[in-house]
PDB file of N, CA and C in Angstrom:
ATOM      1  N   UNK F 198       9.591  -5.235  -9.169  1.00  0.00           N
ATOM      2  CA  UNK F 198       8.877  -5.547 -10.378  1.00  0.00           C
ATOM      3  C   UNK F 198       8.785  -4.277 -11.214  1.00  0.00           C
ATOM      4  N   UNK F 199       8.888  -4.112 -12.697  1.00  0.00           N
ATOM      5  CA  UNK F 199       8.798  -3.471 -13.303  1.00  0.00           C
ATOM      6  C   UNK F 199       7.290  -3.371 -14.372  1.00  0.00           C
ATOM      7  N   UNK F 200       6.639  -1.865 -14.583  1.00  0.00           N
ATOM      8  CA  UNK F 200       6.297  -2.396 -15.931  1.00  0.00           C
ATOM      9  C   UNK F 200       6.895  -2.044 -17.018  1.00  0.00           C
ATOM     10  N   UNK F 201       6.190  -2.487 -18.066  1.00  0.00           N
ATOM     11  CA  UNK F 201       6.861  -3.346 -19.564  1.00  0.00           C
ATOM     12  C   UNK F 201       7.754  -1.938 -20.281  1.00  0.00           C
ATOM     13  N   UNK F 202       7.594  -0.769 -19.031  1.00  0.00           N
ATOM     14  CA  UNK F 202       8.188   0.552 -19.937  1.00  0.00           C
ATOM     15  C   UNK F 202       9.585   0.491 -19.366  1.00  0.00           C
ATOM     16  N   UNK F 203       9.500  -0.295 -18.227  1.00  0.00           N
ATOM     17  CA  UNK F 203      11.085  -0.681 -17.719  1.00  0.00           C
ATOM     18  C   UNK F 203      10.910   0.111 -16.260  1.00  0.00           C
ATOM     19  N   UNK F 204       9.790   1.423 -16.004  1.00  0.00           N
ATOM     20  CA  UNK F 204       9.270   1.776 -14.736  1.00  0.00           C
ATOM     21  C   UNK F 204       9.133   1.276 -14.041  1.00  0.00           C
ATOM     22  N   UNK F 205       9.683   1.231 -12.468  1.00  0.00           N
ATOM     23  CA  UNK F 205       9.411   0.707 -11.219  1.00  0.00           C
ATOM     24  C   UNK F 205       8.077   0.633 -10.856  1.00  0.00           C
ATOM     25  N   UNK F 206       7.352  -0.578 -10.314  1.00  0.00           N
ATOM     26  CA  UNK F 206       6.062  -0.802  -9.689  1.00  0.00           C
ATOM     27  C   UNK F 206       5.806  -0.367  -8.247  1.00  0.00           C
ATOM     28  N   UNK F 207       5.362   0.684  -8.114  1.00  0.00           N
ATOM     29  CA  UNK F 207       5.188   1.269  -6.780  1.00  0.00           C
ATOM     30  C   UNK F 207       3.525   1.350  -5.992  1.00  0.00           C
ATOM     31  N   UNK F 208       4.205   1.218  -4.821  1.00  0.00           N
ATOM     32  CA  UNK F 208       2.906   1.598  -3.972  1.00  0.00           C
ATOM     33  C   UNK F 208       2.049   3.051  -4.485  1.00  0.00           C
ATOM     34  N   UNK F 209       1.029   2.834  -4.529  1.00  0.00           N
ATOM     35  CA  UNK F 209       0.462   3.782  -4.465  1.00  0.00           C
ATOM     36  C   UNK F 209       0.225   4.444  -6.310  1.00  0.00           C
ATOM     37  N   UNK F 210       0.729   3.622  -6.902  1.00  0.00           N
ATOM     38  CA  UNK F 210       0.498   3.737  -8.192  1.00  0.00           C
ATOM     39  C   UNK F 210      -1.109   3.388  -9.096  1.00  0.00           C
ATOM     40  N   UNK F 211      -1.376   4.014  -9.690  1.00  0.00           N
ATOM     41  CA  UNK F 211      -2.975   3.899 -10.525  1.00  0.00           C
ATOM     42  C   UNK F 211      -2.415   3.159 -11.614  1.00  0.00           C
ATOM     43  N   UNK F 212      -3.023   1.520 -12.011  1.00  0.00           N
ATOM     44  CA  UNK F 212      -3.089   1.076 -13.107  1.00  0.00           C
ATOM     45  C   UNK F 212      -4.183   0.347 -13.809  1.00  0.00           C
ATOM     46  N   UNK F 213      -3.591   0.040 -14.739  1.00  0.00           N
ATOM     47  CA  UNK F 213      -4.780  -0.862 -15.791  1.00  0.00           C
ATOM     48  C   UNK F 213      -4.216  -2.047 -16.062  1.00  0.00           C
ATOM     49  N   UNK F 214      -5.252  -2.939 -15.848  1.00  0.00           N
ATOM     50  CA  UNK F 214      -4.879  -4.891 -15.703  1.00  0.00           C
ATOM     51  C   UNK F 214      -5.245  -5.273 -17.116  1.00  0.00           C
ATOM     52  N   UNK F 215      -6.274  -4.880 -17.478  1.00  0.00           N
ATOM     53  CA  UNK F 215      -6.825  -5.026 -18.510  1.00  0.00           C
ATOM     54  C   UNK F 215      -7.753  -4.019 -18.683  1.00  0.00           C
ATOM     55  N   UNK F 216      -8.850  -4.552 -20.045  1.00  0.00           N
ATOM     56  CA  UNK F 216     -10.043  -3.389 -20.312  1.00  0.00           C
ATOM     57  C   UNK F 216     -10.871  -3.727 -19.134  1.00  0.00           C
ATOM     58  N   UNK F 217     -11.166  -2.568 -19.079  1.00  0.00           N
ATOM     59  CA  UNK F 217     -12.140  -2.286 -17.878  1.00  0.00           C
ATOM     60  C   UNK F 217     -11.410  -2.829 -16.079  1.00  0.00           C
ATOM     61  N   UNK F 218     -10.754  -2.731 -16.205  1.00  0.00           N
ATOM     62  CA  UNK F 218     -10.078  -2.881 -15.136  1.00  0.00           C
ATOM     63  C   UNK F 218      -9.132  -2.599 -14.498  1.00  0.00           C
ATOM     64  N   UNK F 219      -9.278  -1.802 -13.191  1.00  0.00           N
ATOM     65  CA  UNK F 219      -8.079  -0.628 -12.773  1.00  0.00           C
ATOM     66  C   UNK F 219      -8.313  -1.033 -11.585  1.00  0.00           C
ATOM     67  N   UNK F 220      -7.155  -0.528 -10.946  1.00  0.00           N
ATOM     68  CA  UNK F 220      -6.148  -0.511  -9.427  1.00  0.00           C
ATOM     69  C   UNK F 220      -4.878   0.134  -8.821  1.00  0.00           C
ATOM     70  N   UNK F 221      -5.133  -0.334  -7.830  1.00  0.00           N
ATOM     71  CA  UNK F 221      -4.153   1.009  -6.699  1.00  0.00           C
ATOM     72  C   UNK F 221      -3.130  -0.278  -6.720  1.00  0.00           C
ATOM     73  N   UNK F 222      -1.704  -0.328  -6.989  1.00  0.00           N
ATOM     74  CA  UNK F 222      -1.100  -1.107  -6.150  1.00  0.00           C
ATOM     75  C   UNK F 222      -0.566  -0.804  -4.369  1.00  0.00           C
ATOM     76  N   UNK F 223      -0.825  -1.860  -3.502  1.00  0.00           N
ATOM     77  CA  UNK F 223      -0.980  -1.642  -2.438  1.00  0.00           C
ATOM     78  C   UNK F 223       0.236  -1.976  -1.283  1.00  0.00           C
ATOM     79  N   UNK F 224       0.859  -2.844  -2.290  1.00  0.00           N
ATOM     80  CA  UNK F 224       2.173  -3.711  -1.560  1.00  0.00           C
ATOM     81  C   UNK F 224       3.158  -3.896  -2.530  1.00  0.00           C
ATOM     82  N   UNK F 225       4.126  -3.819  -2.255  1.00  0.00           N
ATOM     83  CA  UNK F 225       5.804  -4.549  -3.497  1.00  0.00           C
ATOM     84  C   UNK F 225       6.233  -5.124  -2.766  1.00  0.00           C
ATOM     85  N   UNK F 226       6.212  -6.568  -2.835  1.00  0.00           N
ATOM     86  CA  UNK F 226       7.210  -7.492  -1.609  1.00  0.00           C
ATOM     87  C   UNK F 226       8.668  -7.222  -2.017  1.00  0.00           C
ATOM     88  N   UNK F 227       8.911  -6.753  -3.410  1.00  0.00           N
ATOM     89  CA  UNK F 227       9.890  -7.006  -3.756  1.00  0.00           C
ATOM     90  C   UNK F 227      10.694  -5.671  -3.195  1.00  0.00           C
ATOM     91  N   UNK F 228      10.375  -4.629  -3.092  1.00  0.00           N
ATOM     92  CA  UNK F 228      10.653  -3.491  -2.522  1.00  0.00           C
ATOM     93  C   UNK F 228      10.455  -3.123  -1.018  1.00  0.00           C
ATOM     94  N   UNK F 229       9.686  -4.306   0.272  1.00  0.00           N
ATOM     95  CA  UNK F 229       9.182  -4.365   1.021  1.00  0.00           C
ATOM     96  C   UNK F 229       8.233  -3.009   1.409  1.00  0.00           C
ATOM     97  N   UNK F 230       7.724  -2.718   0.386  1.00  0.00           N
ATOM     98  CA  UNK F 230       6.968  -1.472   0.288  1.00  0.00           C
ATOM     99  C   UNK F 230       5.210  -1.968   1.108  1.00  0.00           C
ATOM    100  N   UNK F 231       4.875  -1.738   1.902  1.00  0.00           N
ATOM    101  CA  UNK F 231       3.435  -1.839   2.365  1.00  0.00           C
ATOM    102  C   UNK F 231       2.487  -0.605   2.652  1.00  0.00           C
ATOM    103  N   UNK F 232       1.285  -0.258   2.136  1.00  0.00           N
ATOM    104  CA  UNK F 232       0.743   0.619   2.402  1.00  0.00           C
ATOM    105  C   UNK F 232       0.165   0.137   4.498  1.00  0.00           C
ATOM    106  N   UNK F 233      -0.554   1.072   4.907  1.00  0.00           N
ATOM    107  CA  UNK F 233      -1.009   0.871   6.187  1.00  0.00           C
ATOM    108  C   UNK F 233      -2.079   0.081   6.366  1.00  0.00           C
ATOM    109  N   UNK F 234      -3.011  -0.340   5.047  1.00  0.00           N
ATOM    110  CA  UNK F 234      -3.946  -0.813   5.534  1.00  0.00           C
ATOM    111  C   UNK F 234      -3.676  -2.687   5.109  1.00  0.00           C
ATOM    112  N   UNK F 235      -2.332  -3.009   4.552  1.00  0.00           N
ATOM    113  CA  UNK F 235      -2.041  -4.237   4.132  1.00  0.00           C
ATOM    114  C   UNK F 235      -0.849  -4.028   4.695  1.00  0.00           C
ATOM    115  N   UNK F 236      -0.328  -4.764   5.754  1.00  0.00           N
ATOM    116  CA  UNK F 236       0.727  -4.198   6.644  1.00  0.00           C
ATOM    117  C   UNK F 236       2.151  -5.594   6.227  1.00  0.00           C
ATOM    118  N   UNK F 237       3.379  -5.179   6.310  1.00  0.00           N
ATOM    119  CA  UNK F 237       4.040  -6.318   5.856  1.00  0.00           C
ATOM    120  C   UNK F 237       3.905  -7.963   6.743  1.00  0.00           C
ATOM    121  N   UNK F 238       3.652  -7.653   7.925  1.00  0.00           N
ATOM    122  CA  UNK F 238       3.659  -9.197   8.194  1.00  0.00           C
ATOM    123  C   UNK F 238       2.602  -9.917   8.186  1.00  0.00           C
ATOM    124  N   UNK F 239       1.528  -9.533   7.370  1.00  0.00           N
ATOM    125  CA  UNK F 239       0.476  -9.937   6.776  1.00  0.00           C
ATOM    126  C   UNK F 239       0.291 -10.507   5.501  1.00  0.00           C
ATOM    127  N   UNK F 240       1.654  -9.984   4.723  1.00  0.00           N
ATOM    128  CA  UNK F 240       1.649 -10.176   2.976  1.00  0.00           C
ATOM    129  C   UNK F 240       2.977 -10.440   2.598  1.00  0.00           C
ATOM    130  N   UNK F 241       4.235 -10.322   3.698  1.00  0.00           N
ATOM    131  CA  UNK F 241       5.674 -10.772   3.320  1.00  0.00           C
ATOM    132  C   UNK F 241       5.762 -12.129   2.524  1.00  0.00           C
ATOM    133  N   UNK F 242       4.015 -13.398   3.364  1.00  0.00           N
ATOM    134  CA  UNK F 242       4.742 -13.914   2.899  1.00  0.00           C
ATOM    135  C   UNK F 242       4.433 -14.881   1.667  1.00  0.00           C
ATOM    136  N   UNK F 243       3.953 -13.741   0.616  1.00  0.00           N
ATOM    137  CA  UNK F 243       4.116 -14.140  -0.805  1.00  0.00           C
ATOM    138  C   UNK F 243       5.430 -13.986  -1.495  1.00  0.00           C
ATOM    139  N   UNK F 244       6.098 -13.717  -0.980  1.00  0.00           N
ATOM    140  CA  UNK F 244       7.639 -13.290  -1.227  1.00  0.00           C
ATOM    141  C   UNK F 244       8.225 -12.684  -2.344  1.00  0.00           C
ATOM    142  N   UNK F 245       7.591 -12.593  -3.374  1.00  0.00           N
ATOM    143  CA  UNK F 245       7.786 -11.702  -4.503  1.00  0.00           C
ATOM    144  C   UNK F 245       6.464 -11.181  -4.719  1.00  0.00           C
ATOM    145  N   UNK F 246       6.736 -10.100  -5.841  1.00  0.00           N
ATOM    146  CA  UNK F 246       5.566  -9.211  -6.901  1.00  0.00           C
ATOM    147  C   UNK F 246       5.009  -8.477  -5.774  1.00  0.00           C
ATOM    148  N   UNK F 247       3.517  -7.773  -6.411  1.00  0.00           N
ATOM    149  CA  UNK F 247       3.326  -6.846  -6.081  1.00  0.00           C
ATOM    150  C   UNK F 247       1.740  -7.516  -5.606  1.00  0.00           C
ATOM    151  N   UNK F 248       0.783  -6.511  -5.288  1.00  0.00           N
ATOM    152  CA  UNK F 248      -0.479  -6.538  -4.761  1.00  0.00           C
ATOM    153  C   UNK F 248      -0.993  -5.446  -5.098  1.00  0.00           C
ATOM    154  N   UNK F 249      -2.085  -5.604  -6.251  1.00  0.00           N
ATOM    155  CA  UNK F 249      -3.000  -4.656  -6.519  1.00  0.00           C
ATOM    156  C   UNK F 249      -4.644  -4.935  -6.310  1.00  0.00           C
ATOM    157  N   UNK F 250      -5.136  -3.391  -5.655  1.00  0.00           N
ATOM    158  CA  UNK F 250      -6.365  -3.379  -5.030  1.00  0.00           C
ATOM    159  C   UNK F 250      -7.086  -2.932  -6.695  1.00  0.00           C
ATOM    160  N   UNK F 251      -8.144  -4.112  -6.775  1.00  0.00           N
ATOM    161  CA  UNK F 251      -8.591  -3.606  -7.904  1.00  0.00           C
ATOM    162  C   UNK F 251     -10.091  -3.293  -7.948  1.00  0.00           C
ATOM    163  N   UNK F 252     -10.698  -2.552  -8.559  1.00  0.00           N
ATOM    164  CA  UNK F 252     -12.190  -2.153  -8.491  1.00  0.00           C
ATOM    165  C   UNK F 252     -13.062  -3.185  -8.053  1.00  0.00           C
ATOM    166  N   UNK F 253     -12.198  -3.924  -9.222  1.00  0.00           N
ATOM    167  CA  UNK F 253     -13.570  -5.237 -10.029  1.00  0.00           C
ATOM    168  C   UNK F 253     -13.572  -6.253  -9.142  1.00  0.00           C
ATOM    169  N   UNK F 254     -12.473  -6.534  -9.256  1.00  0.00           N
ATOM    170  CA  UNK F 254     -11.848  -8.101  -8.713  1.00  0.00           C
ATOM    171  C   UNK F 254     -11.432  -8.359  -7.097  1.00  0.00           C
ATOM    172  N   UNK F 255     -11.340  -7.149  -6.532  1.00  0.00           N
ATOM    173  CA  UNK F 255     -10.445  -7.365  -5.309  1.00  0.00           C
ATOM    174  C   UNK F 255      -8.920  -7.737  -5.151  1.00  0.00           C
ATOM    175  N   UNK F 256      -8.113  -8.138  -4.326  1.00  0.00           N
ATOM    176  CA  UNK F 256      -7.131  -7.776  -4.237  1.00  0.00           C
ATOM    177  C   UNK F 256      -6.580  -9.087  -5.565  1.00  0.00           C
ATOM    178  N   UNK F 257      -5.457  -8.358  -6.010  1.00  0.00           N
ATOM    179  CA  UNK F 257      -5.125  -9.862  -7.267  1.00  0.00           C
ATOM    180  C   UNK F 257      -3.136  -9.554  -6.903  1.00  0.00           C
ATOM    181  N   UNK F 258      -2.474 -10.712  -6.521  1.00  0.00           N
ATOM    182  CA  UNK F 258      -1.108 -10.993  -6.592  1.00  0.00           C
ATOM    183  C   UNK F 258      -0.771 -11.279  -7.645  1.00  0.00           C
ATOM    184  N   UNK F 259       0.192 -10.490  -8.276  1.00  0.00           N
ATOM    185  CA  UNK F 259       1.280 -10.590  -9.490  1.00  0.00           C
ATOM    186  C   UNK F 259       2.588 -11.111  -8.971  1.00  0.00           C
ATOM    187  N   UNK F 260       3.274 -12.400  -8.938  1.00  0.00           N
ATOM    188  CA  UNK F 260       4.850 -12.633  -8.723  1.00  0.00           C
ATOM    189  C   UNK F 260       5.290 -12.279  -9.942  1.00  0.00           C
ATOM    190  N   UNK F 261       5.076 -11.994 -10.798  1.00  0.00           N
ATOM    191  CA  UNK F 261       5.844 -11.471 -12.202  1.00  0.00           C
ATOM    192  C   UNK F 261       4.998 -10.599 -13.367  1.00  0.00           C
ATOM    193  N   UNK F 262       6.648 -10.171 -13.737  1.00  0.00           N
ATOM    194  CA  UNK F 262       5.728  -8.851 -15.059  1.00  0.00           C
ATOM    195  C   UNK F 262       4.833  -9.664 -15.624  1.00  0.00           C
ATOM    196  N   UNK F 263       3.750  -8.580 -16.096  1.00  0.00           N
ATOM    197  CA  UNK F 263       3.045  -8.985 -16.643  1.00  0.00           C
ATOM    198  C   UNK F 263       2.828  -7.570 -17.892  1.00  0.00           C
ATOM    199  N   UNK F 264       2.883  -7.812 -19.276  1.00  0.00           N
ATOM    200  CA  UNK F 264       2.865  -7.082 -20.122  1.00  0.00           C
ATOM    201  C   UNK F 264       1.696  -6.299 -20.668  1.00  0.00           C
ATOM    202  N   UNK F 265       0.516  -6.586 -19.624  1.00  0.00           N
ATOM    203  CA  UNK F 265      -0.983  -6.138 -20.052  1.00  0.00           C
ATOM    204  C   UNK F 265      -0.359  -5.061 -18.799  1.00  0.00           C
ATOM    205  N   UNK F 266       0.150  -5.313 -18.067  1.00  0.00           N
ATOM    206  CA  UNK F 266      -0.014  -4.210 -16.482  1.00  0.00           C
ATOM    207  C   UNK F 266       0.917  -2.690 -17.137  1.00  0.00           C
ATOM    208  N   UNK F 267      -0.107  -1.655 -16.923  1.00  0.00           N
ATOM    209  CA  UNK F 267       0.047  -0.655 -17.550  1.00  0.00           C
ATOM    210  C   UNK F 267      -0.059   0.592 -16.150  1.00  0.00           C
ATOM    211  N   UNK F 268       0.713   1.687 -15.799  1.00  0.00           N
ATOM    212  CA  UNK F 268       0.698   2.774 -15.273  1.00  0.00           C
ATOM    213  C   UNK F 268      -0.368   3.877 -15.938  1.00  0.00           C
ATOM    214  N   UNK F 269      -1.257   3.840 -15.140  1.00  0.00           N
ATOM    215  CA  UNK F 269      -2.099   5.315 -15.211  1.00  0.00           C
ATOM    216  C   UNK F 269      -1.627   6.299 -14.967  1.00  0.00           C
ATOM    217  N   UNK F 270      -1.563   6.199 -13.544  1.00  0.00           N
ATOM    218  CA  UNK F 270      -0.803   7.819 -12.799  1.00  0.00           C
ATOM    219  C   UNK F 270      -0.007   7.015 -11.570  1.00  0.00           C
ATOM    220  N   UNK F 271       1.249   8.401 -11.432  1.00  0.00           N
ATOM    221  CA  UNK F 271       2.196   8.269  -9.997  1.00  0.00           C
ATOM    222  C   UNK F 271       1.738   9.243  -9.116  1.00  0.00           C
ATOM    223  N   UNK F 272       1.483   7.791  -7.821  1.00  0.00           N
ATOM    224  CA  UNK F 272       0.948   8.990  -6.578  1.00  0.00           C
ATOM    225  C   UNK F 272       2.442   9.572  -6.390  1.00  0.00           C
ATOM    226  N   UNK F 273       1.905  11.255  -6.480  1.00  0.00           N
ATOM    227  CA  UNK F 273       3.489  12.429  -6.441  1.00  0.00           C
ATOM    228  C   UNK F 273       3.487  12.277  -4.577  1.00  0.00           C
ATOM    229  N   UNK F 274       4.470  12.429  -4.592  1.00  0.00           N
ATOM    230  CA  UNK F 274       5.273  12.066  -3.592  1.00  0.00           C
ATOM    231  C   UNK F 274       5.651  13.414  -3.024  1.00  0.00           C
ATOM    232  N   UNK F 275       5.437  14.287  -2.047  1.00  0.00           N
ATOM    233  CA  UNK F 275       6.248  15.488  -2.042  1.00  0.00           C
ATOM    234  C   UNK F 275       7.067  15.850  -0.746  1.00  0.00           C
ATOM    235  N   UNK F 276       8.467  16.209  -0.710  1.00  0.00           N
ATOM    236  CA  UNK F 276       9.273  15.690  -0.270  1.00  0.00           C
ATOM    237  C   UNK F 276       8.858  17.039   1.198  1.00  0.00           C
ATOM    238  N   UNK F 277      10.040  17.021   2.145  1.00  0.00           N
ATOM    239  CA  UNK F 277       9.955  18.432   3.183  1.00  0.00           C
ATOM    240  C   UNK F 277      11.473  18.869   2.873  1.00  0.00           C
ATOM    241  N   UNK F 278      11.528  19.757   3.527  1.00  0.00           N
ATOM    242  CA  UNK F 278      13.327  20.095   3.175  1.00  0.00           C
ATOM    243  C   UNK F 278      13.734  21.310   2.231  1.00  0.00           C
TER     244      UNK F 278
END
């Protein structure tokens, strides 16, 4: 899943759903990306989109872009090597 800037939707990413409303995404089925505390054979099987942990609301499933879903910040990633 992308957002609307054409950016990849990643784990561990800070966004905004709307006003007043922010979240960690936690899962990408589409990327089989799972953080540890939402583990994949717990959430595979929505089979697309993503899973964001949100303040307000609790956890909310997206199967598709959605053009309000906006990137705050990228958790930096830092490599070894």
């Amino acid at each position: 899943m992308n957002y609307s800037t054409g950016q990849k939707v990643k784990v561990g990413d800070k966004v905004k759903l709307w006003d007043e409303c922010f979240g960690v995404v936690v899962c990408s089925i589409d990327d089989a990306e799972y953080c540890d505390e939402y583990p994949k054979d717990e959430w595979e099987y929505l089979q697309k989109g993503v899973i964001i942990n949100t303040e307000k609301k609790g956890l909310i499933h997206y199967s598709a872009e959605d053009e309000d879903l906006r990137l705050v910040s990228r958790k930096l990633i830092i490599g070894s090597g």
